[in-house]
XYZ file of C-alpha atoms in Angstrom:
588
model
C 9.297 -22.307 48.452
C 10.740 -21.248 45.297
C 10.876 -17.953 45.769
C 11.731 -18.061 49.214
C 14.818 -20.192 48.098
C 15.729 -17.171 45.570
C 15.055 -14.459 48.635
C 17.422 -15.991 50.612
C 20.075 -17.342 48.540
C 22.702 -14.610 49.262
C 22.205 -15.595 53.006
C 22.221 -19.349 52.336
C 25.342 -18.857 50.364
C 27.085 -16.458 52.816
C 26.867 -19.154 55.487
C 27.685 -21.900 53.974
C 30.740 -20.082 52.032
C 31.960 -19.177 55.852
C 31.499 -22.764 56.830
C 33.907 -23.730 54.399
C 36.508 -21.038 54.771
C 36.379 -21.614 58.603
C 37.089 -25.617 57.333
C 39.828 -24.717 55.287
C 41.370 -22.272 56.820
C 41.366 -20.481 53.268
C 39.291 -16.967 53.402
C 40.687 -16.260 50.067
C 39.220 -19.673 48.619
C 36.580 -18.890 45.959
C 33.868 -22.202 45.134
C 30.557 -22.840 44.045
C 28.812 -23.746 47.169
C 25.366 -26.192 46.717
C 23.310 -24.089 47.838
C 19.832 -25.819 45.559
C 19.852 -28.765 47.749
C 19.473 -26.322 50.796
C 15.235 -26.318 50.467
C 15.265 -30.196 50.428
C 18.100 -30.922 53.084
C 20.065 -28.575 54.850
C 22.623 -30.983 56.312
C 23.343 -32.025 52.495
C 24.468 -28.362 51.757
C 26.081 -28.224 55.137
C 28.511 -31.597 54.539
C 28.895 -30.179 50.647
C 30.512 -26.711 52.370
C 32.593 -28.877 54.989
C 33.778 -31.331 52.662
C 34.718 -28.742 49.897
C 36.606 -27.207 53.114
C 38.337 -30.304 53.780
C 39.553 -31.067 50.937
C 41.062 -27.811 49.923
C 42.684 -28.101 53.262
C 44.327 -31.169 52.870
C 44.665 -31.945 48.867
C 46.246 -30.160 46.114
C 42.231 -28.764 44.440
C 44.181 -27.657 41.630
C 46.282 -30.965 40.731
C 43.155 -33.146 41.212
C 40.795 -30.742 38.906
C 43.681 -30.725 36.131
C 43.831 -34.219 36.195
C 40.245 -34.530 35.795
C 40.226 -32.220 32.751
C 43.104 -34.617 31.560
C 40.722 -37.917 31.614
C 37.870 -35.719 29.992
C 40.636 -34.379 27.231
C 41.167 -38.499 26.276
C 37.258 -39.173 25.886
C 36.659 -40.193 29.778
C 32.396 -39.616 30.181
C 31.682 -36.584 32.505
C 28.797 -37.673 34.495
C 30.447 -40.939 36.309
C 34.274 -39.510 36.368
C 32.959 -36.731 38.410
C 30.435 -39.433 40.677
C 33.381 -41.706 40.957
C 35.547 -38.168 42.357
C 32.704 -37.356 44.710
C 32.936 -41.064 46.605
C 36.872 -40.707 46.692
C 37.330 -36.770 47.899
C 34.770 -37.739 50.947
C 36.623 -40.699 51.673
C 40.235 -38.943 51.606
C 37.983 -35.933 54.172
C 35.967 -37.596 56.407
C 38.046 -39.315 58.811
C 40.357 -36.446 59.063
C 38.094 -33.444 59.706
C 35.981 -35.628 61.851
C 39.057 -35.717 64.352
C 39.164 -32.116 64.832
C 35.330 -31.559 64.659
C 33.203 -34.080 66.299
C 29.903 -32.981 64.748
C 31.324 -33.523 60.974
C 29.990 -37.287 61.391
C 26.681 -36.706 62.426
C 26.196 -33.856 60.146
C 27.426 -36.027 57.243
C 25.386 -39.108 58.670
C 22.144 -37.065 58.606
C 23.054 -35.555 54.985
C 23.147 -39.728 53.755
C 19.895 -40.235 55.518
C 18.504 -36.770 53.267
C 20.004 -38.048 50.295
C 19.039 -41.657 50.336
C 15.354 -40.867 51.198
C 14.596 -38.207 47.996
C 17.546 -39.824 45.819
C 17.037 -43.580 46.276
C 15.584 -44.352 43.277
C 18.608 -42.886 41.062
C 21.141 -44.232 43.076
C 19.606 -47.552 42.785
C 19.487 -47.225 38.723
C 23.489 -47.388 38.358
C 26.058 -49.362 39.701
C 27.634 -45.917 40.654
C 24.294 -44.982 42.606
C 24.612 -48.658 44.223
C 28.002 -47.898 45.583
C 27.125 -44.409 46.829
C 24.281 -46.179 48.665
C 26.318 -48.604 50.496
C 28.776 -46.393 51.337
C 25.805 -44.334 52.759
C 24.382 -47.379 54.273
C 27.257 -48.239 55.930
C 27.997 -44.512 57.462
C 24.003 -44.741 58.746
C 23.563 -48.078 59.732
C 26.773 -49.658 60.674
C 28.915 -52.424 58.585
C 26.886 -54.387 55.898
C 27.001 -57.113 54.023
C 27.690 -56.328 50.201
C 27.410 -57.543 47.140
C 31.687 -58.403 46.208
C 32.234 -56.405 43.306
C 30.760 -53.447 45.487
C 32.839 -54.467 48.235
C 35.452 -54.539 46.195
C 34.866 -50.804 45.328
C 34.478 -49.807 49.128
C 37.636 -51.464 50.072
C 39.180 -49.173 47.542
C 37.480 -46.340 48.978
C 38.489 -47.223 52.566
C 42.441 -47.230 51.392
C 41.851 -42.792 50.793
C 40.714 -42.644 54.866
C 44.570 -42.262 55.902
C 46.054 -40.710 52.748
C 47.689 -36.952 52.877
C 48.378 -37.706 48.912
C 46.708 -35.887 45.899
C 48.318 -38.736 43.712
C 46.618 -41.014 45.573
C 43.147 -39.632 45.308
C 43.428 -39.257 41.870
C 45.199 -43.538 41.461
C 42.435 -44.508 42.799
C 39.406 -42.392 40.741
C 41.116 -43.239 37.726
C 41.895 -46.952 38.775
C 37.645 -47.146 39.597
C 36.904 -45.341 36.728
C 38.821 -47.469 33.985
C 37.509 -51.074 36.052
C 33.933 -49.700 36.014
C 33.464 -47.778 33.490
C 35.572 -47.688 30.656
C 37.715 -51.302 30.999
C 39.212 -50.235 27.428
C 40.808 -47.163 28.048
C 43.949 -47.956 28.755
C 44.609 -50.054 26.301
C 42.869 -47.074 23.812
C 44.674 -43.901 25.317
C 47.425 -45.328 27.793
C 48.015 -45.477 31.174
C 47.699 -42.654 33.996
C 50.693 -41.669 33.335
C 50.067 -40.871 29.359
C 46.726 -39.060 30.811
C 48.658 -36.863 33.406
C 51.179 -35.856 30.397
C 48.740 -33.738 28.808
C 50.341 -30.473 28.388
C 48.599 -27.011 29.537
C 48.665 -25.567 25.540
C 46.774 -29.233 25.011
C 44.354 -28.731 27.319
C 43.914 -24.857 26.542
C 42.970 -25.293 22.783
C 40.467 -28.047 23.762
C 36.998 -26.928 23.172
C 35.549 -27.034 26.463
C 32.741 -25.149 25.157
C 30.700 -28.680 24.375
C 30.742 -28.955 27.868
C 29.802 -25.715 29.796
C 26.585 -25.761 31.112
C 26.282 -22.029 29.046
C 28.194 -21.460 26.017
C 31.464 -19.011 26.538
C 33.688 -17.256 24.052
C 36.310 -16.390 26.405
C 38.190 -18.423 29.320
C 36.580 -21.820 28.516
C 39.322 -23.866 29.858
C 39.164 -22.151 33.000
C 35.330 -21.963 33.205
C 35.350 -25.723 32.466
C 38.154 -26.849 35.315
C 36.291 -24.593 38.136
C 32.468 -26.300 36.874
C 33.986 -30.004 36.644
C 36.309 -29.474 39.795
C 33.679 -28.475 41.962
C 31.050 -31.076 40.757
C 33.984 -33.566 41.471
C 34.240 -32.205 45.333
C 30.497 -31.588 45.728
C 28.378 -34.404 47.882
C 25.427 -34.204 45.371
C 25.713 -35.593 42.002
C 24.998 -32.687 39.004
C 22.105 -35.368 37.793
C 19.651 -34.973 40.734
C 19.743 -31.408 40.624
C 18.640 -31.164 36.933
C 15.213 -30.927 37.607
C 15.630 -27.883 40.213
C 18.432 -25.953 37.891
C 15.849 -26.250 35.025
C 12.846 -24.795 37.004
C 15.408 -21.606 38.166
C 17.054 -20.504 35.128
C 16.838 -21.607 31.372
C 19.641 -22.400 28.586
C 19.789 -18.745 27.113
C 22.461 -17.309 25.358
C 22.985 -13.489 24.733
C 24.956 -12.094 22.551
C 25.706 -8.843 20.624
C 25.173 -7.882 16.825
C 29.185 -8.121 16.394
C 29.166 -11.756 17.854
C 26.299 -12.819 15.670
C 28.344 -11.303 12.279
C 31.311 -14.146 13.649
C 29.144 -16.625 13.713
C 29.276 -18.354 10.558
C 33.013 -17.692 10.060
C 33.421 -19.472 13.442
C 30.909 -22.308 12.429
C 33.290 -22.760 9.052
C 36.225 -22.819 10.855
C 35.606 -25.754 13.762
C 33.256 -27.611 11.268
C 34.700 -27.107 7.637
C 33.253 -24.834 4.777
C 29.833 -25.648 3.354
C 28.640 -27.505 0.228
C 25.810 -25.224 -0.285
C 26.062 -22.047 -2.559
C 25.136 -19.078 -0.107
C 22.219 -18.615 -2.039
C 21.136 -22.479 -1.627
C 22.055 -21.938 1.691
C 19.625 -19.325 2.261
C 16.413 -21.078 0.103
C 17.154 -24.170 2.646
C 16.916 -21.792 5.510
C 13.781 -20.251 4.094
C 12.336 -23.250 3.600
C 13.040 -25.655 6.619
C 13.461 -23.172 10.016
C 9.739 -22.405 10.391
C 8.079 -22.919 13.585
C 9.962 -24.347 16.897
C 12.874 -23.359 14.234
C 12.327 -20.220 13.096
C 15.396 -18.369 14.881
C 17.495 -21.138 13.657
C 20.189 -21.878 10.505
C 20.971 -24.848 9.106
C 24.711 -25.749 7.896
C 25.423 -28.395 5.539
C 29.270 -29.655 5.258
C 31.272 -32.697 4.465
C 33.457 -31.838 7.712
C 36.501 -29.918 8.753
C 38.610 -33.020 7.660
C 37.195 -32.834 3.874
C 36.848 -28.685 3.934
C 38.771 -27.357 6.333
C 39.520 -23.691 6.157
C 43.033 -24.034 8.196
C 44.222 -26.888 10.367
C 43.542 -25.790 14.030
C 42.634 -28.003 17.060
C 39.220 -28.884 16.222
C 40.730 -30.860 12.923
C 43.627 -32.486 14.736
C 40.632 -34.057 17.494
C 38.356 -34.515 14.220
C 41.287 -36.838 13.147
C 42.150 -38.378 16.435
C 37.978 -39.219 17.022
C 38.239 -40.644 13.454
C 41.627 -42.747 14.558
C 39.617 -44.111 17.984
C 36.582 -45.469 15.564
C 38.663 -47.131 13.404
C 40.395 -48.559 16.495
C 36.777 -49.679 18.325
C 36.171 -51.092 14.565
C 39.781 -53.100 14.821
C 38.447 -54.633 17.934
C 35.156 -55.701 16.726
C 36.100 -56.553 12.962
C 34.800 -60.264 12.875
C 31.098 -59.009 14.630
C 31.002 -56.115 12.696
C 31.499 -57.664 9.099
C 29.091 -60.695 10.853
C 26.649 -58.143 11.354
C 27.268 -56.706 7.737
C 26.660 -60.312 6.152
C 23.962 -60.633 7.833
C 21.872 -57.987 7.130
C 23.139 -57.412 3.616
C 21.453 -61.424 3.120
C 18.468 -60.272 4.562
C 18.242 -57.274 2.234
C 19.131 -59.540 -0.744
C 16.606 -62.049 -0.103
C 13.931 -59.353 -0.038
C 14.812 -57.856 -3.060
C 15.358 -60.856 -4.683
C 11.788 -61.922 -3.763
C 10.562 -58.010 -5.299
C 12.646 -59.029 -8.379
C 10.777 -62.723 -8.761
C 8.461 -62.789 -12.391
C 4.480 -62.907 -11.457
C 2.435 -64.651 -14.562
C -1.103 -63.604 -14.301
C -3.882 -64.127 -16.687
C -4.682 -61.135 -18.992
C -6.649 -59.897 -22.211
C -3.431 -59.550 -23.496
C 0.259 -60.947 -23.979
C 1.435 -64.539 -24.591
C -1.505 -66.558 -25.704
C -2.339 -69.873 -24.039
C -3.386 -72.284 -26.505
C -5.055 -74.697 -23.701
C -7.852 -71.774 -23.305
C -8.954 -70.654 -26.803
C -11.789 -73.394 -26.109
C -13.148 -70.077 -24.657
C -13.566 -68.353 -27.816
C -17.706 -67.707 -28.524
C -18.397 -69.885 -25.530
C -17.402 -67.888 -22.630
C -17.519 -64.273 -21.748
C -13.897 -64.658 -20.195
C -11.352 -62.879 -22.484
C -8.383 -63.528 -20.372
C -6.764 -65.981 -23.011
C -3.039 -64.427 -22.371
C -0.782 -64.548 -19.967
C 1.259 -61.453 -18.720
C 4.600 -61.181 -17.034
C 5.213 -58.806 -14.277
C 8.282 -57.778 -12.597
C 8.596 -56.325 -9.638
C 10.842 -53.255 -9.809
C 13.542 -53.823 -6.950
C 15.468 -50.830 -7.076
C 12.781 -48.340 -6.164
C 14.163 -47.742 -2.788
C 16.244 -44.986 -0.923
C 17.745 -44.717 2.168
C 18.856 -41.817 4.693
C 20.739 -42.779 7.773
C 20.688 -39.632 10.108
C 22.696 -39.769 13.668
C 22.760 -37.911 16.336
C 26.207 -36.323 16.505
C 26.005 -33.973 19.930
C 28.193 -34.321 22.975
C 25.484 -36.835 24.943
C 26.509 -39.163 22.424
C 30.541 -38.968 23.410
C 30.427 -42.086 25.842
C 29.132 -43.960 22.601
C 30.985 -42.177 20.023
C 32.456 -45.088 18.196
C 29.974 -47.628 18.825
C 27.340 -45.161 16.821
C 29.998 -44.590 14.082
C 30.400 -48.563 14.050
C 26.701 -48.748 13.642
C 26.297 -46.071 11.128
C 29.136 -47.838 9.053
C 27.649 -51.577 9.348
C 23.925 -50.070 8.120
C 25.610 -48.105 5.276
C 27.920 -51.103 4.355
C 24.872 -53.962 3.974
C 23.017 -50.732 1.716
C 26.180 -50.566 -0.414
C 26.187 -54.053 -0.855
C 23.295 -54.734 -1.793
C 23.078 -51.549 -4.097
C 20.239 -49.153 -2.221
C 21.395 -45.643 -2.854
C 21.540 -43.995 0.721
C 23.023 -40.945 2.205
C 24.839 -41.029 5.996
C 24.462 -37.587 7.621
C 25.089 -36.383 11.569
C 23.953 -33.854 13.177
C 24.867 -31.696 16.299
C 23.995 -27.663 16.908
C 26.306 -24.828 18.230
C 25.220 -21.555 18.428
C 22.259 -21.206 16.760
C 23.396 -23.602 13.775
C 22.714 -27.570 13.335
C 25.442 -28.460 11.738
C 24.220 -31.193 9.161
C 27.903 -33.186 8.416
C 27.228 -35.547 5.034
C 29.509 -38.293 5.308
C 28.644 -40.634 2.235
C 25.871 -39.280 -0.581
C 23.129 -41.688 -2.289
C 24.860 -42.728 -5.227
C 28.416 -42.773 -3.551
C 30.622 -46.014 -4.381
C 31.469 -48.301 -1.477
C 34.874 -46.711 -0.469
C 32.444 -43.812 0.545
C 31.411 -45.673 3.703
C 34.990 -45.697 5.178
C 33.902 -41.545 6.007
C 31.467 -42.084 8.625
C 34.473 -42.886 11.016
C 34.988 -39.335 10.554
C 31.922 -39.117 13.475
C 32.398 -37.604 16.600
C 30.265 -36.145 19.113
C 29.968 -32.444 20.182
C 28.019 -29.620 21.176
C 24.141 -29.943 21.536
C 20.888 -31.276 19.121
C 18.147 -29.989 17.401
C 16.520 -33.512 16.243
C 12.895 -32.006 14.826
C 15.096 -29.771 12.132
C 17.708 -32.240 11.355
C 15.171 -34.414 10.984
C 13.169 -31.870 8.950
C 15.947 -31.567 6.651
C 16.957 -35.269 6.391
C 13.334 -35.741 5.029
C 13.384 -32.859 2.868
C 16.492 -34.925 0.646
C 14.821 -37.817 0.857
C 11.725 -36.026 -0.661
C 14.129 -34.617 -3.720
C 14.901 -38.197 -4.616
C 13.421 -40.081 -7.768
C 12.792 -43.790 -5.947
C 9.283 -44.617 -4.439
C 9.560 -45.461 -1.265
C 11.711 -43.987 0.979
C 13.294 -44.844 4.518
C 14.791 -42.481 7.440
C 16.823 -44.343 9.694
C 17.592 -41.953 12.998
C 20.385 -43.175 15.384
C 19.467 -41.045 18.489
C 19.815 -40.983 22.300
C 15.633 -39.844 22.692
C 17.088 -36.654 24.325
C 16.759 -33.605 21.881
C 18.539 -30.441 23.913
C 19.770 -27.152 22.595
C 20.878 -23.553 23.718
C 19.003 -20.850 22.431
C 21.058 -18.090 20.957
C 19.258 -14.703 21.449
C 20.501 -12.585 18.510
C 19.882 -9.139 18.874
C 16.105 -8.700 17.040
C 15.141 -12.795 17.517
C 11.513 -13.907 18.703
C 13.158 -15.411 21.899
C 11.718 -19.048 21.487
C 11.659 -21.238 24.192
C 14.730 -23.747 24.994
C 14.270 -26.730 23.046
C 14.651 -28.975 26.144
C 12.393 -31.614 27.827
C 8.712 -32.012 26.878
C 8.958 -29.411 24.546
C 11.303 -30.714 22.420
C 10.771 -34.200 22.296
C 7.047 -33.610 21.221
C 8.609 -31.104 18.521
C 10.247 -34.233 17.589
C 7.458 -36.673 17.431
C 5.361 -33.806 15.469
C 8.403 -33.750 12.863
C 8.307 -37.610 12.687
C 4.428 -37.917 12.296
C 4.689 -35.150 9.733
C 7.189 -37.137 7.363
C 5.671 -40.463 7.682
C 2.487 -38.837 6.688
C 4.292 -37.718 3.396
C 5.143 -41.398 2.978
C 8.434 -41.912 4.530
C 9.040 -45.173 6.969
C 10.957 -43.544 10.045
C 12.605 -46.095 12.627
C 14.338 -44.642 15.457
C 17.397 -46.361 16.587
C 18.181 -46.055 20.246
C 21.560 -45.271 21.169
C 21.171 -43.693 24.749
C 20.888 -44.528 28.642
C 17.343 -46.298 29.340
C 15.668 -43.576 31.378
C 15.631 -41.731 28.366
C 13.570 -45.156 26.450
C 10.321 -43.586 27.173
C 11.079 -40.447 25.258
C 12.283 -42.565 21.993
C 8.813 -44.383 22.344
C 6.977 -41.394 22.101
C 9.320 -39.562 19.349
C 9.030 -42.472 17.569
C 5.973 -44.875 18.584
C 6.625 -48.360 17.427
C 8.868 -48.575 15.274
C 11.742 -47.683 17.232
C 14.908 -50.470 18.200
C 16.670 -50.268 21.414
C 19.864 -52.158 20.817
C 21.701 -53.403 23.811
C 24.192 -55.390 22.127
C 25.986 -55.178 19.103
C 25.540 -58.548 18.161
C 21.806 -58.084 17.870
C 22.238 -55.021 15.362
C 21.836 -56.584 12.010
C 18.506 -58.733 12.489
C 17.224 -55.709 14.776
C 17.481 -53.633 11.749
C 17.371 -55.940 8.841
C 13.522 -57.107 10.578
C 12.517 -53.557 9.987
C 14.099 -52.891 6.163
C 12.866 -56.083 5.268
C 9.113 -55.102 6.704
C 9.560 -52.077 4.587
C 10.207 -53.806 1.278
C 8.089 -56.308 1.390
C 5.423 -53.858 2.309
C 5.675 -51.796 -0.487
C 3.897 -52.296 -2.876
C-alpha cells in the first residue's frame, strides 16, 4: 500500500488540489493538501480539500494564520491552538458551502464516520479529542446529549455557522483556547488585543526554526505561517498522522561544508559563548560522542544572558522566558517555598541521622572499666569502646532538565521545579550543579545554570530556562554523569527532569556516517542504555516526569523504577525528598 500511496501521490494531489480551487474559486491558491490520510479514508482527504476551499473563499487565510503565529509568538502550545482552529474553520465552512453543494454534508458526514473509527482512541484521550468527537457525533448521528462543559464548547462552535467575519473566527479560537487550555494567559501576556499587536519585524526575528518540522536557514517565518496555517485549516489533526509521516520520510538535514564552518558561530550567537577552552572543548567531544553520538558536538555555556556575544532576539526572548518564570513563581510563592521546607526537613533529618555518633565495642579506644573482669579470663579483647561518625557531607548532586521545545507548554513549571530541588540542596548544604539541555543542529547545547559549590543566590539562574529546539537525552545524560564522575564525594545522584520523549534532527555534514534519527524506539533505548550504564558506575538516577502521559511508558523503560510522575505541584517535595532520602540512608 505504501508504495502504491507514493506511485500515485502526484495524482492524489492533483485532484484533490482541483477540488479545492474549484471550492474556492482561487486557481492561483497554493496549500498543502492531506493527501496521507488518502490510503485510510478518502472522504477525509476529500472534506480536508473542500474545507481548505471554503475557507479561503470566505475568510481572510492570511489574517487568521498571522494571528495564529501571534498566540504561538506569546508562548500559546502548538498542538491544541491548531486542534482548537480545526473545530472553528469547519464550523465557520460547513453550513455555507453545504448550501451551494449538497454533497459537502454527506461527504463530510462519511469523513467523521472514517475518522472516529481509526482515531477514536486519541480523540477520546483529550478533552480536545472529546469535543471533536461530539461534534462528529452529532454531524453522524443527530443531536446528543453532552456532557455541559462540552456543550458549552459546541455552543461556541455553533455561533461561527452564520459568521462572514475573520475576527470572529479567530474571538472565538482564542476565547476556547485561553478557557481550555491556558486559563492564565491573559492575565500573563494580555488580552487579544495585546496578542494581535504583535508587529511583522516581531514576528520576523522570532525563531521559528524550533518549530519547523525540518530545520531552515532562510524564510522561517514564512515556512512556519504556511505549516501552522494549514494544520489550523486541515480536518486531521498533525498528531494522528505521526506515525505515517515517520514511516515516509525521516528527520534529515543536509547541508554544505560552508554551512557546517557557521555552525558554531551561529550556536554562540543564539546560545552565548562557551565556558570550555576550545581545546577542553574538543577532549569532551573526544571523549563523550561515541556511539549513537558519534556525529555529534557537545556545547557547554552559562547562556546567552551570562555570555552573550551581541544582544539580538534570541537574548531579548531569553529575558522575557526568564521574566514569565519568575512570574509563574510570583503566583505559586507560598507552595513553592512549602515545597522547599519541606523537602529541605526531609534532607536534614537524614543527614542528621548520617551525622548521629555510633559507640561500638573495640580492641581499642576509651576503656570500659566495668569489663577489665575480662582480663586472663576471657578470650574477648574488646575492652574499649570506639566512636564512629558518620560522614554526612559525602554527597553530590546533578539536576539535569530537559530544555527542548516539547517542554514549552511546561516551561515555567520545570524551571519552578528545577529551582525548588536546587533550593532544599542549598539549604541543606549538598553541593549540586543545575544544567539543561536542548540540541540544534548537530550540537546539545548543555546550559549550566548554578555549579556545585555555588552560594545560594546561584539558584535565582535557573529561571533563566526556557525551552527550544530538539533533545539528545543519552549524551546529555552522558555528559551530566561524566561531572558527576570528576567530583570528590562518594555517592553521587542524577536527577533528570524529562518529558520520556528523546527526538533530534540529524545534521548530515558533508563526510558524516549518516546515523539514524534519534527518534522513537531507537532513542529511548539509547537512553535507557546510557542510564543503566551510569548507575552501573555507581550513580542513583531518578527520572522526573514532566510530559503528557502517553509518553509514561517510555520514562518507565528509560528509567525503570525509580522514576516520579508528578501531577501536581503540591506533591513535588515528598515525591522527591522519598527518593533523596532512600539514597542517603542507603549509602553506606
Amino acid at each position: 500500500m505504501e508504495e502504491e500511496l507514493e506511485f500515485g501521490q502526484f495524482e492524489i494531489e492533483n485532484r484533490l488540489r482541483n477540488l479545492c480551487w474549484t471550492v474556492s474559486g482561487d486557481y492561483q491558491l497554493n496549500l498543502k493538501l492531506d493527501t496521507l490520510s488518502y490510503s485510510k479514508s478518502i472522504y477525509v482527504s476529500l472534506y480536508d480539500a473542500i474545507k481548505q476551499g471554503a475557507f479561503s473563499r470566505y475568510f481572510d487565510r492570511n489574517a487568521f494564520g498571522l494571528y495564529l503565529m501571534k498566540k504561538l509568538y506569546y508562548g500559546a502550545e502548538e498542538q491544541p491552538l491548531t486542534s482548537l482552529a480545526q473545530l472553528c474553520v469547519d464550523s465557520a465552512v460547513y453550513k455555507k458551502i453545504g448550501r451551494e453543494r449538497l454533497g459537502v454534508l454527506e461527504i463530510r458526514r462519511k469523513a467523521f464516520e472514517d475518522l472516529m473509527e481509526y482515531d477514536f482512541s486519541r480523540l477520546v484521550a483529550s478533552f480536545i479529542g472529546q469535543i471533536r468527537l461530539s461534534v462528529m457525533q452529532e454531524a453522524v448521528l443527530g443531536p446528543r446529549t453532552m456532557p455541559d462543559r462540552i456543550r458549552r464548547a459546541v455552543d461556541m462552535l455553533r455561533e461561527l455557522w452564520e459568521t462572514t467575519d475573520t475576527m470572529d473566527v479567530i474571538k472565538t479560537v482564542d476565547a476556547l483556547y485561553n478557557w481550555l487550555v491556558d486559563p492564565h494567559f491573559e492575565e500573563r501576556h494580555g488580552s487579544l488585543e495585546t496578542v494581535l499587536a504583535v508587529t511583522m519585524e516581531e514576528l520576523r526575528e522570532f525563531r521559528w526554526q524550533d518549530f519547523l518540522e525540518e530545520e531552515a536557514y532562510e524564510e522561517d517565518f514564512d515556512r512556519y505561517l504556511s505549516q501552522v496555517t494549514n494544520a489550523a485549516t486541515q480536518l486531521q489533526e498533525q498528531g494522528a498522522k505521526e506515525e505515517e509521516l515517520r514511516r515516509l520520510r525521516t528527520k534529515r538535514v543536509l547541508i554544505d561544508q560552508e554551512a557546517a564552518d557557521k555552525m558554531y558561530s551561529y550556536i554562540e550567537l543564539n546560545y552565548g559563548r562557551s565556558y570550555l577552552s576550545k581545546t577542553e572543548q574538543e577532549r569532551v567531544n573526544r571523549s563523550l560522542c561515541r556511539g549513537a553520538h558519534e556525529d555529534c558536538s557537545l556545547y557547554f555555556t552559562d547562556g546567552i544572558l551570562s555570555g552573550m556575544v551581541k544582544k539580538n532576539y534570541q537574548s531579548e526572548y531569553a529575558r522575557r522566558a526568564r521574566s514569565e518564570n519568575l512570574k509563574a513563581y510570583g503566583h505559586c510563592m507560598r507552595v513553592s517555598k512549602r515545597n522547599i521546607e519541606q523537602l529541605s526537613d526531609t534532607l536534614r533529618r537524614a543527614l542528621i541521622a548520617r551525622s548521629e555518633q555510633e559507640i561500638l565495642p573495640s580492641e581499642y579506644g576509651k576503656i570500659v572499666p566495668t569489663k577489665l573482669w575480662k582480663v586472663g579470663r576471657s578470650r574477648d579483647k574488646k575492652l574499649f569502646e570506639r566512636e564512629l561518625k558518620k560522614d554526612s557531607s559525602d554527597f553530590a548532586v546533578h539536576v539535569l532538565i530537559d530544555a527542548s521545545g516539547s517542554q514549552k507548554r511546561r516551561q515555567s513549571l520545570v524551571a519552578l521545579q528545577g529551582f525548588i530541588i536546587s533550593e532544599a540542596l542549598s539549604i541543606v548544604e549538598i553541593p549540586h550543579q543545575v544544567m539543561g539541555f536542548c540540541t540544534f543542529w548537530d550540537y546539545t547545547v548543555m546550559q549550566r545554570y548554578r555549579d556545585y559549590d555555588e552560594g545560594r543566590e546561584a539558584n535565582q539562574r535557573i529561571f533563566e530556562f526556557y525551552a527550544s529546539s530538539n533533545n539528545r537525552d543519552g549524551l546529555a545524560i552522558r555528559a551530566a554523569a561524566d561531572s558527576l564522575l570528576k567530583r570528590p564525594e562518594e555517592h553521587k545522584v542524577l536527577i533528570v527532569l524529562s518529558d520520556g520523549r528523546p527526538n533530534d534532527i540529524i545534521v548530515n555534514r558533508p563526510g558524516s556516517r549518516n546515523p539514524m534519527p534519534y527518534s522513537g524506539d531507537y532513542a529511548v533505548r539509547d537512553t535507557a542504555a546510557e542510564v543503566r550504564k551510569i548507575r552501573a558506575m555507581d550513580i542513583s538516577v531518578l527520572g522526573v516526569f514532566a510530559g503528557e502521559e502517553q509518553d509514561l511508558q517510555a520514562e518507565r523503560r528509560i528509567f525503570g523504577r525509580d522514576f516520579a510522575y508528578i501531577r501536581d505541584i503540591m506533591n513535588f517535595s515528598s515525591v522527591v525528598g522519598r527518593y533523596l532520602r532512600r539514597q542517603l540512608d542507603d549509602a553506606d
